[in-house]
PDB file of C-alpha atoms in Angstrom:
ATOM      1  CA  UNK M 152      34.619  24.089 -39.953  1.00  0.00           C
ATOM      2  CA  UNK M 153      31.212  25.009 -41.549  1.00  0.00           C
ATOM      3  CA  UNK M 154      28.382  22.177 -41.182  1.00  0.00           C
ATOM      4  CA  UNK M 155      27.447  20.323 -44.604  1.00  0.00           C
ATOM      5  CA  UNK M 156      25.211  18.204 -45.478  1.00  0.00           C
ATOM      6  CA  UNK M 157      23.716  16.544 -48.550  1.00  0.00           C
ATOM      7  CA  UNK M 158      19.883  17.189 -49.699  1.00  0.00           C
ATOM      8  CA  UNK M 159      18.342  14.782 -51.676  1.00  0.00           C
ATOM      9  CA  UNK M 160      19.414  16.365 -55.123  1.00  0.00           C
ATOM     10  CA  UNK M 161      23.110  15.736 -53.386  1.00  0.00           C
ATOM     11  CA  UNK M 162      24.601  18.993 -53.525  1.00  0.00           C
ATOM     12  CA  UNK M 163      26.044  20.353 -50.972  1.00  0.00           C
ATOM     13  CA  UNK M 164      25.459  23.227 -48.823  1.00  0.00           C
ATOM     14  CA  UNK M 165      27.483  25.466 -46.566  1.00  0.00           C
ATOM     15  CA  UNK M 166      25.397  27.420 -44.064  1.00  0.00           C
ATOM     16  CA  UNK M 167      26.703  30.443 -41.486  1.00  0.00           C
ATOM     17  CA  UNK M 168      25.471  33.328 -39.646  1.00  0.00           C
ATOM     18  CA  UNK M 169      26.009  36.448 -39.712  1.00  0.00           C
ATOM     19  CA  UNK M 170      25.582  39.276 -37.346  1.00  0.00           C
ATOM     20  CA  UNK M 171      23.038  42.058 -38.134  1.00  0.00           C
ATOM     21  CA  UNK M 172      24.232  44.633 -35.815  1.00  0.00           C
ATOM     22  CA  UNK M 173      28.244  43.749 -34.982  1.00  0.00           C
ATOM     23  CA  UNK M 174      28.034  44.332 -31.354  1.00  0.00           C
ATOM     24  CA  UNK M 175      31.021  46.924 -29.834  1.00  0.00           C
ATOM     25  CA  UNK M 176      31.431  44.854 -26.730  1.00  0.00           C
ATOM     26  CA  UNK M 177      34.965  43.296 -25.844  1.00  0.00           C
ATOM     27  CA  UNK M 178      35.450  40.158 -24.503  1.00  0.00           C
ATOM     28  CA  UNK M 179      37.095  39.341 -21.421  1.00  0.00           C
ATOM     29  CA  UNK M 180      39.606  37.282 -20.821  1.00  0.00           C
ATOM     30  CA  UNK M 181      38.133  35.232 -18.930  1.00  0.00           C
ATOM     31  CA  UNK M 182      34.922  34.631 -21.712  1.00  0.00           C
ATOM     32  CA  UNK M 183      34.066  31.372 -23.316  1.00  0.00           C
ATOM     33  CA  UNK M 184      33.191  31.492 -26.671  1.00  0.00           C
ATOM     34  CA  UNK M 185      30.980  29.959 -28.594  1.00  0.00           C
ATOM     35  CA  UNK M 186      32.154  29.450 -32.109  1.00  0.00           C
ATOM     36  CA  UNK M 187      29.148  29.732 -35.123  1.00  0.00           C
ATOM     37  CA  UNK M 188      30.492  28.616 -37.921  1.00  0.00           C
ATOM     38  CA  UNK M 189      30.561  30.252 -41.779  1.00  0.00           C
ATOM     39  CA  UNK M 190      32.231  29.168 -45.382  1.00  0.00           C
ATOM     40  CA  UNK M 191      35.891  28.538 -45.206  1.00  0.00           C
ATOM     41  CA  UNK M 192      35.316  31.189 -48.558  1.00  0.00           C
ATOM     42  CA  UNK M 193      34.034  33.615 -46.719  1.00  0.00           C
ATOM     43  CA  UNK M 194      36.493  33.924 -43.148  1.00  0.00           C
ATOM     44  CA  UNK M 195      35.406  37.444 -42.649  1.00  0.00           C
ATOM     45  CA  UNK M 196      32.163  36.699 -41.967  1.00  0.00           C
ATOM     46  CA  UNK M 197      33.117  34.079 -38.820  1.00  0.00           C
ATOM     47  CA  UNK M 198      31.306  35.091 -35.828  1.00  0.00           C
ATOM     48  CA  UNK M 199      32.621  34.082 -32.899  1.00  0.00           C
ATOM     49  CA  UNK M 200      30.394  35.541 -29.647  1.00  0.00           C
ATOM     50  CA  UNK M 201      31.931  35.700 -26.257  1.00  0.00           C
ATOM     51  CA  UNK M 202      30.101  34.597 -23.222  1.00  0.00           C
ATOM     52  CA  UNK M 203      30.975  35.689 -19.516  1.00  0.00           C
ATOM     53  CA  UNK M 204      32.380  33.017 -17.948  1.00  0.00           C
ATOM     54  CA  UNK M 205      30.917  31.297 -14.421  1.00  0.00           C
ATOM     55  CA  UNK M 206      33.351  29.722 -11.850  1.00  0.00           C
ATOM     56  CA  UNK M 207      33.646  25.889 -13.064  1.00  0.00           C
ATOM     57  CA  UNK M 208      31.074  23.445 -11.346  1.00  0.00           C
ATOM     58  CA  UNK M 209      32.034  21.963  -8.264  1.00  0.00           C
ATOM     59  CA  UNK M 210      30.923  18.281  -8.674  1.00  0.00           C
ATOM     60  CA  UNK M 211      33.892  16.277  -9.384  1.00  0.00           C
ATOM     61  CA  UNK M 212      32.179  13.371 -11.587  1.00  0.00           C
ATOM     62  CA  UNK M 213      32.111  15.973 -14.344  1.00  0.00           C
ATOM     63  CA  UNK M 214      35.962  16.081 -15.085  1.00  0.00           C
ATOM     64  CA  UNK M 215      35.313  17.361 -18.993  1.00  0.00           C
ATOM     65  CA  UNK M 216      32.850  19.359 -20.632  1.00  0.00           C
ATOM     66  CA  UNK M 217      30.925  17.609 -22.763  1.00  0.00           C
ATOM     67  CA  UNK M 218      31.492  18.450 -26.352  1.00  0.00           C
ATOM     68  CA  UNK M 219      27.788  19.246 -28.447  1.00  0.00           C
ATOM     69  CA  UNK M 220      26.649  20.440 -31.763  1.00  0.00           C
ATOM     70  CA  UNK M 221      22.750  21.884 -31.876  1.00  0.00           C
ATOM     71  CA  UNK M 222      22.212  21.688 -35.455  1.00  0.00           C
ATOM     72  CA  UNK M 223      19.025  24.693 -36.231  1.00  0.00           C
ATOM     73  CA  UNK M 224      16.527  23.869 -39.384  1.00  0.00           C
ATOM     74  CA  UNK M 225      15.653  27.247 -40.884  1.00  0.00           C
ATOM     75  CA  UNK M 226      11.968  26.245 -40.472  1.00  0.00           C
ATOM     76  CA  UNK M 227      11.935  25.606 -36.521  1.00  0.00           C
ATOM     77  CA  UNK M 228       9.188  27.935 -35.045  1.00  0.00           C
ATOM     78  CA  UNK M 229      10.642  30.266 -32.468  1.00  0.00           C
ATOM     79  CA  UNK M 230       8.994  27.347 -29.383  1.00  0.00           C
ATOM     80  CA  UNK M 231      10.779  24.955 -31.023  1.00  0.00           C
ATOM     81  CA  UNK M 232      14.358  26.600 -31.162  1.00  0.00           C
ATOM     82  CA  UNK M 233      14.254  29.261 -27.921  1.00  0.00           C
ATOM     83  CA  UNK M 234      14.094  26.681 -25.266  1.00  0.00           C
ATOM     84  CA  UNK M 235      16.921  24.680 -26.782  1.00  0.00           C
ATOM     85  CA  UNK M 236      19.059  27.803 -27.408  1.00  0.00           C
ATOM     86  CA  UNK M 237      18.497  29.224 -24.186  1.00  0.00           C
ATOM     87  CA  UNK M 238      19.296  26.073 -22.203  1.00  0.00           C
ATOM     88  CA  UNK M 239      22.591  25.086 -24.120  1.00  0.00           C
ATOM     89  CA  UNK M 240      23.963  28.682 -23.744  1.00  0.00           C
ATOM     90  CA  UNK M 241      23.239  28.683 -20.138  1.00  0.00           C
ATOM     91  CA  UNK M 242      24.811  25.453 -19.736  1.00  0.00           C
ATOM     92  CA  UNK M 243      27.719  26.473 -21.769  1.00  0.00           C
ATOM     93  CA  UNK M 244      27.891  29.907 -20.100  1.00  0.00           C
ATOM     94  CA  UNK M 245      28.457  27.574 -16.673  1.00  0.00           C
ATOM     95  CA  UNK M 246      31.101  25.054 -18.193  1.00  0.00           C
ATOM     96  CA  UNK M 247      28.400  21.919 -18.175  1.00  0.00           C
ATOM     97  CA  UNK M 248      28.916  21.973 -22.246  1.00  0.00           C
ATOM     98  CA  UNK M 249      30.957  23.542 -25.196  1.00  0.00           C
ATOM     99  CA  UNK M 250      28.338  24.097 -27.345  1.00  0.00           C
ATOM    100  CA  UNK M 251      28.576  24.644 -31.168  1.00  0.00           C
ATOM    101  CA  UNK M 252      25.295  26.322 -33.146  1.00  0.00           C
ATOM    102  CA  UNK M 253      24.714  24.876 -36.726  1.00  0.00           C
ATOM    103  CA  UNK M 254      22.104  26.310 -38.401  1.00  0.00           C
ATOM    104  CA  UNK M 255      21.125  24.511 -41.398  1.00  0.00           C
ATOM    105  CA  UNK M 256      18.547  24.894 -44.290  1.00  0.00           C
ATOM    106  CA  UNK M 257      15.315  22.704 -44.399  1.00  0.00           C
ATOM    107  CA  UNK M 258      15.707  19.478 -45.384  1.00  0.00           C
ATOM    108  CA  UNK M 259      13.945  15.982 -44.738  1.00  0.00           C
ATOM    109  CA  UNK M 260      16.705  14.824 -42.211  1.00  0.00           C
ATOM    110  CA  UNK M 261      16.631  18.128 -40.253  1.00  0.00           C
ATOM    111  CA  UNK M 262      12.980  18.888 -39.458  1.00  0.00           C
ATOM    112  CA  UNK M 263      13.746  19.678 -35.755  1.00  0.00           C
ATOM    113  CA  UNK M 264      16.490  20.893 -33.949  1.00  0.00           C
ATOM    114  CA  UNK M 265      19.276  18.158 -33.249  1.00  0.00           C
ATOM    115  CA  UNK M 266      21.572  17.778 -30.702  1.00  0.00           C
ATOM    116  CA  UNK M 267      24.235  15.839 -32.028  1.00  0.00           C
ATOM    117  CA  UNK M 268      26.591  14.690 -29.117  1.00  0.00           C
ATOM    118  CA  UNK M 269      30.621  13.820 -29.656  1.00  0.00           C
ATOM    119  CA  UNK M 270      29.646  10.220 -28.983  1.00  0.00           C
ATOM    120  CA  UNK M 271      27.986  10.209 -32.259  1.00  0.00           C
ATOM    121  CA  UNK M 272      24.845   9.933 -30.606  1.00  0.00           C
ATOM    122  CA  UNK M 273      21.911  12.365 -31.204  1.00  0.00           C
ATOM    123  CA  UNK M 274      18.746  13.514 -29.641  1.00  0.00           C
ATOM    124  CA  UNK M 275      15.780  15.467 -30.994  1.00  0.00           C
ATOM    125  CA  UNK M 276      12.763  17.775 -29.571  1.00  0.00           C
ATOM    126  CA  UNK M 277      11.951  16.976 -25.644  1.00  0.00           C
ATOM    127  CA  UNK M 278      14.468  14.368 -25.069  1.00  0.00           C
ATOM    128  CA  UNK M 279      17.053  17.196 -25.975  1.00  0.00           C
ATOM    129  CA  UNK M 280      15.833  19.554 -22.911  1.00  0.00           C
ATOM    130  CA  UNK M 281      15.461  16.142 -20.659  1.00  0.00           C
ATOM    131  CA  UNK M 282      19.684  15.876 -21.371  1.00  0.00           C
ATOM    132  CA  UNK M 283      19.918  18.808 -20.544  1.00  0.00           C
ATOM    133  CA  UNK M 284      18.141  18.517 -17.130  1.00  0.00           C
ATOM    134  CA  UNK M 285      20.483  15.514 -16.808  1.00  0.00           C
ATOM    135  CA  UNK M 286      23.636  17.441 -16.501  1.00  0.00           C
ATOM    136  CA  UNK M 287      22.586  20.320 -14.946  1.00  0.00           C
ATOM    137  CA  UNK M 288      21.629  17.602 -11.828  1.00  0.00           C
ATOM    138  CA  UNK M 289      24.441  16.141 -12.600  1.00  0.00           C
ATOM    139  CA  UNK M 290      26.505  18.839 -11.398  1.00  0.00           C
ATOM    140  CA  UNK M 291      24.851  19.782  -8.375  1.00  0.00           C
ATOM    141  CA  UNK M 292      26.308  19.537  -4.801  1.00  0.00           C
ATOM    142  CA  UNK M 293      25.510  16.361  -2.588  1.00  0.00           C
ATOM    143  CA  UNK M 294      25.086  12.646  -2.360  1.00  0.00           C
ATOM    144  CA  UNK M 295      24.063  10.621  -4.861  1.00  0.00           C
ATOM    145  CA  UNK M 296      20.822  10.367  -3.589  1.00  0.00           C
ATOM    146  CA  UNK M 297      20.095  13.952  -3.519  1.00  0.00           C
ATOM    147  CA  UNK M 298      21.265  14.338  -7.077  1.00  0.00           C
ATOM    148  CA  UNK M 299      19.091  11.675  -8.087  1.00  0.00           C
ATOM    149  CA  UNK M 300      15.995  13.595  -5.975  1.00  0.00           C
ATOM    150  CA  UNK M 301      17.276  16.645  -8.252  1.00  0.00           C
ATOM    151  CA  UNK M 302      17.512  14.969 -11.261  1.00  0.00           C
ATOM    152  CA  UNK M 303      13.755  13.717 -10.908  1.00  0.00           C
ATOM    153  CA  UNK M 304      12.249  17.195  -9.990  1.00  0.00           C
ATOM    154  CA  UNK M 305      13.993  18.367 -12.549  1.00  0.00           C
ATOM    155  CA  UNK M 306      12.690  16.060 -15.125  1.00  0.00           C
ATOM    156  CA  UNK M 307       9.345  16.984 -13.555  1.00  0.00           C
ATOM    157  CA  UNK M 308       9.071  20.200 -14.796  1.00  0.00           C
ATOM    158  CA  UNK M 309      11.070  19.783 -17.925  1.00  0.00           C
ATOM    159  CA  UNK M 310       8.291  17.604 -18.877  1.00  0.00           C
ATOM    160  CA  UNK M 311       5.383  20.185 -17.960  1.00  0.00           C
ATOM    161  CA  UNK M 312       7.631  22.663 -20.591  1.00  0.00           C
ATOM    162  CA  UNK M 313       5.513  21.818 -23.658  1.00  0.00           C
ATOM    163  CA  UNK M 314       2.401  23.064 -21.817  1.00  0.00           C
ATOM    164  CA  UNK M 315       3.033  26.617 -22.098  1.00  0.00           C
ATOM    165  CA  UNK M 316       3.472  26.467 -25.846  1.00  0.00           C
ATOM    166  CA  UNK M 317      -0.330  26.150 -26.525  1.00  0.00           C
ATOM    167  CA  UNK M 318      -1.912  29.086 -28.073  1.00  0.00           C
ATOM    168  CA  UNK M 319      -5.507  28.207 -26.059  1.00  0.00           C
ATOM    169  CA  UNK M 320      -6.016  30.238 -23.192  1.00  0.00           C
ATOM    170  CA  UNK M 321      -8.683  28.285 -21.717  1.00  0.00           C
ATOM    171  CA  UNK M 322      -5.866  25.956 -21.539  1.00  0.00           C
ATOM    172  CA  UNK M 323      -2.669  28.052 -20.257  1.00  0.00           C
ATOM    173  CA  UNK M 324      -4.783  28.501 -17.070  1.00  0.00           C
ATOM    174  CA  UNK M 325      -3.918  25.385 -15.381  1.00  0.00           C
ATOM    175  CA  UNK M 326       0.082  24.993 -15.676  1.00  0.00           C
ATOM    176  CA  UNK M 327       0.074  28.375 -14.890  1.00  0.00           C
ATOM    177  CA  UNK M 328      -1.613  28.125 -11.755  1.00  0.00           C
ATOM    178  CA  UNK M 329       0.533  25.225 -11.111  1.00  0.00           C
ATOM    179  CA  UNK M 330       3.409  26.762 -11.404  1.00  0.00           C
ATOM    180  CA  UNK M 331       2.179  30.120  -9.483  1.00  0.00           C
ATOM    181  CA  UNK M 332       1.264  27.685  -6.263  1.00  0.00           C
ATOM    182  CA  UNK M 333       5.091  26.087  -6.432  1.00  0.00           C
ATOM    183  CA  UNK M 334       6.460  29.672  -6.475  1.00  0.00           C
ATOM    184  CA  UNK M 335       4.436  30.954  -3.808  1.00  0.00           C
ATOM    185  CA  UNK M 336       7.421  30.094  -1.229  1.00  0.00           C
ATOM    186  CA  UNK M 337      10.577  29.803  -3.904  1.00  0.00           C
ATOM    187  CA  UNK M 338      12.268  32.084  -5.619  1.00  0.00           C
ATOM    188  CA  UNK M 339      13.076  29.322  -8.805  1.00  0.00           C
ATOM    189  CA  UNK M 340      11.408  26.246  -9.477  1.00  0.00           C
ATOM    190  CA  UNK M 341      14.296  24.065  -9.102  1.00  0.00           C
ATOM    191  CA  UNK M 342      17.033  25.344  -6.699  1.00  0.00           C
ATOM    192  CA  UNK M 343      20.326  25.181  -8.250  1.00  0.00           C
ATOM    193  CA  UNK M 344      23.862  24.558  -7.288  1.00  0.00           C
ATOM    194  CA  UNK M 345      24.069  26.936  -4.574  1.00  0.00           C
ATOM    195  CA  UNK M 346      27.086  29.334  -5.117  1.00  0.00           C
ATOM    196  CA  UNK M 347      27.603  29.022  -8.506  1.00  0.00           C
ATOM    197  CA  UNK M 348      24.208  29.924 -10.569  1.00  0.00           C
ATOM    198  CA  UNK M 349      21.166  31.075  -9.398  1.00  0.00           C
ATOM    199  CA  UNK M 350      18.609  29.080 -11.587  1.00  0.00           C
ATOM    200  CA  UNK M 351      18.745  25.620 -12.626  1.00  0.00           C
ATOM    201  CA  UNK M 352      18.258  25.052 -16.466  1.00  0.00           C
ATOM    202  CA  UNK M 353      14.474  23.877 -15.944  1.00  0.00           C
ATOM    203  CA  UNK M 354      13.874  28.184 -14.685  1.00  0.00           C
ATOM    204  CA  UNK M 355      15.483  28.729 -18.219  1.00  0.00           C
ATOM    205  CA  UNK M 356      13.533  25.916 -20.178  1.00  0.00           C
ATOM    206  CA  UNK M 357      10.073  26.751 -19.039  1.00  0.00           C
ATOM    207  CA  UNK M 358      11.128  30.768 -19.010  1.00  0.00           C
ATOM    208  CA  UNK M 359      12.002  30.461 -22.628  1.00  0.00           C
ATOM    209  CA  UNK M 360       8.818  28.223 -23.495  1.00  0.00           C
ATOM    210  CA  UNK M 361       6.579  30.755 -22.069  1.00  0.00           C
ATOM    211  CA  UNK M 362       9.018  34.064 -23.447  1.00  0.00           C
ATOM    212  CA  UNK M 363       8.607  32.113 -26.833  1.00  0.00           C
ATOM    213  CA  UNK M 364       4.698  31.817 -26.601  1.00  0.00           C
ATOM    214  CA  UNK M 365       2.828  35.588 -27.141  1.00  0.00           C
ATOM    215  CA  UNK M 366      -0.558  33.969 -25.346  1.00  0.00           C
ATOM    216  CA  UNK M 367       1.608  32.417 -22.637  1.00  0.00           C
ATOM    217  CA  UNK M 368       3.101  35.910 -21.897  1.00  0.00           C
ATOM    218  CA  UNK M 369      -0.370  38.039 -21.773  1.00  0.00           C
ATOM    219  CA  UNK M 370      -1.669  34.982 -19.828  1.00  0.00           C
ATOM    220  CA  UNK M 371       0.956  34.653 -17.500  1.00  0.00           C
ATOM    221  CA  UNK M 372       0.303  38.640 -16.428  1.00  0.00           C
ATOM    222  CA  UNK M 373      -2.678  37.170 -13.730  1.00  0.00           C
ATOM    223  CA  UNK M 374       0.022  34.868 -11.651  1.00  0.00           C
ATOM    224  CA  UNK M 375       1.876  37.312  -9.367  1.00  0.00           C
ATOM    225  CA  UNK M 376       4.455  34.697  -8.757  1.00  0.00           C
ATOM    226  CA  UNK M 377       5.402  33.846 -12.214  1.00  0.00           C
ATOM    227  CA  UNK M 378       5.852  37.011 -13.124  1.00  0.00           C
ATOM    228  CA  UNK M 379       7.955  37.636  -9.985  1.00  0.00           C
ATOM    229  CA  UNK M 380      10.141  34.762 -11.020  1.00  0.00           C
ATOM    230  CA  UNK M 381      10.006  35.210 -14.846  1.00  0.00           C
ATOM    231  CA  UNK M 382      11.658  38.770 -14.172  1.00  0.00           C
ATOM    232  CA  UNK M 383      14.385  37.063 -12.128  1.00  0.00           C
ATOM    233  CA  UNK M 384      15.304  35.003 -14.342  1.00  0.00           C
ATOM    234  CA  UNK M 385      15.664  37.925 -17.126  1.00  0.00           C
ATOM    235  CA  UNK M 386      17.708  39.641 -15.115  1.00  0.00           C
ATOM    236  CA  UNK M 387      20.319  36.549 -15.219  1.00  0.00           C
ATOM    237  CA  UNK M 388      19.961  36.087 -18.973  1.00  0.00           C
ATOM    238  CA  UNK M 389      21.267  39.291 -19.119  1.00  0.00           C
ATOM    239  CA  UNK M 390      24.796  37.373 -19.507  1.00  0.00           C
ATOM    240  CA  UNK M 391      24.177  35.364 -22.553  1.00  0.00           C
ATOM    241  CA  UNK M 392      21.262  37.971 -23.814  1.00  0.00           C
ATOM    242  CA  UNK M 393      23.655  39.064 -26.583  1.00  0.00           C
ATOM    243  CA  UNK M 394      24.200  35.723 -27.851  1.00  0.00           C
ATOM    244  CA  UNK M 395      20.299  34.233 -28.083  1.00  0.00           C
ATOM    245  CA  UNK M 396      19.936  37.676 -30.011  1.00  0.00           C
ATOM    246  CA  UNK M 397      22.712  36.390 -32.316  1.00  0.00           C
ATOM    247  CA  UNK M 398      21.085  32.986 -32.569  1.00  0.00           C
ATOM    248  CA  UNK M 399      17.371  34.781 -32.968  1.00  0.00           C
ATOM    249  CA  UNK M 400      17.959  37.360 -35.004  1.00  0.00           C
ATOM    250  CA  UNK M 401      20.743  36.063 -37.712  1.00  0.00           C
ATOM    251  CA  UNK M 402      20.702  36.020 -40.794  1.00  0.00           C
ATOM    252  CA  UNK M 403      21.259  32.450 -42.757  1.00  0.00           C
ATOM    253  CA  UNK M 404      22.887  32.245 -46.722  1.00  0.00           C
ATOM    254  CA  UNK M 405      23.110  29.220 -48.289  1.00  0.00           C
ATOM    255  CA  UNK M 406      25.765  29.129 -50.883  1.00  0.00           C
ATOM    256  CA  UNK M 407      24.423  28.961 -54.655  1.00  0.00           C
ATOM    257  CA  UNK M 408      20.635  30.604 -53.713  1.00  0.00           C
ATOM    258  CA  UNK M 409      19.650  33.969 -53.648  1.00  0.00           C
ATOM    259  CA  UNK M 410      18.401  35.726 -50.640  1.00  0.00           C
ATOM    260  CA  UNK M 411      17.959  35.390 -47.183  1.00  0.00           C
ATOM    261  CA  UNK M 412      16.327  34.052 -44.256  1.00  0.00           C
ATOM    262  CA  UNK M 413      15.932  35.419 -40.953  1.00  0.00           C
ATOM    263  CA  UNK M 414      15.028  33.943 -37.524  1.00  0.00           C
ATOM    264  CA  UNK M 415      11.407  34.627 -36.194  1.00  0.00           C
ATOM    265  CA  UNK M 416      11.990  37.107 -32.988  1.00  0.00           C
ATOM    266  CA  UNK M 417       9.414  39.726 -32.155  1.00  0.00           C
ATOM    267  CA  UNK M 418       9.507  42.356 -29.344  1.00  0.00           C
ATOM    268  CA  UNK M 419      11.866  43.252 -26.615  1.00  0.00           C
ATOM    269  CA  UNK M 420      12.849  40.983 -23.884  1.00  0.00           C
TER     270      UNK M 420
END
């Protein structure tokens, strides 16, 4: 179903996606999709992208994925959106969430992105990339206690995210050489469930706040270990690559105005 809602002047409008470049890859059987929705009018234009699937997570106390909707104002700056896409696809990708992209035009009530959770509940900005920490420890193999340890480093670096999004060099310098010092003897910043993914979301939050940020990238060139690390984690995006580029570089109609509206995505990967 395509996501609705009602502006002030209380009509309604439908918003979808579509692709730019219809991508020639074939799913396999074993993909999860992710669904991104378009008018019931218009069925031809449902895009549906395929993800390669990840073996399920081994922790037991996660018996069902949990079922989200990231709903995507129009206006949302590139650091705004990128770390939220990229973590929720990852997370989807390894069968934490089913996620469900709803981009939507700008309008008082969506300002930011939204995570709106089957519960009815709904969290905005930070506290959306702090649930997703949540699960991701959640998952992880261990005792209690050393999930909780997890959880808490985790939330650690999370936290440290909005850092890299400054456009003042003067003050990149210091979470940079941070995060350089932490990596000197780690290959990720938070180890993940060994076995079943290499990085833990946090590696994909803080990759795509600094991919997202042009003076965090030229910056981050003087830390050998970031950049050692940053290019390991690109190399596992490569599985859900396709899809940010579907989220990035869509295009948006709203139904009764002309035109169209791209996302904000410049350079190669």
């Amino acid at each position: 179903m395509p996501m609705k809602y009602q502006d002030s002047r209380s009509q309604t409008r439908i918003i979808t996606i579509d692709r730019r470049q219809p991508k020639a890859r074939q799913p396999k059987a074993s993909d999860t999709s992710l669904h991104i929705s378009s008018p019931s009018s218009s069925p031809s234009k449902d895009t549906t992208v395929h993800i390669p699937n990840q073996p399920p997570v081994s922790n037991t106390s996660l018996l069902l994925r949990i079922m989200t909707r990231l709903a995507i104002p129009t206006t949302a700056t590139v650091a705004q959106k990128l770390p939220t896409i990229v973590a929720g696809l990852y997370l989807h990708q390894h069968n934490i969430i089913s996620l469900h992209l709803a981009p939507k035009t700008s309008a008082p009530e969506f300002e930011k992105v939204v995570l709106c959770l089957n519960t009815g509940d709904t969290k905005t900005g930070l506290s959306i990339l702090q649930f997703f920490g949540m699960l991701d420890a959640e998952v992880k193999d261990g005792s209690e206690s050393e999930r909780r340890c997890h959880a808490q480093e985790m939330e650690s670096w999370i936290s440290k995210s909005p850092s890299f999004a400054t456009t003042d060099d003067g003050e990149l310098e210091a979470p940079f050489s941070e995060l350089n010092i932490h990596l000197a003897t780690r290959p990720c910043i938070v180890e993940s469930n060994s076995g079943v993914k290499r990085f833990s979301v946090a590696d994909m939050i803080l990759w795509a706040s600094i991919r997202a940020n042009r003076c965090a990238r030229r910056e981050m060139e003087g830390f050998g270990n970031v950049v050692r690390w940053f290019r390991g984690v690109l190399e596992e995006m490569e599985e859900v690559r396709g899809c940010v580029e579907e989220c990035m570089n869509g295009e948006v109609e709203v139904e009764g105005r002309d035109g169209e509206w791209r996302w904000e995505w410049e350079g190669d990967w």
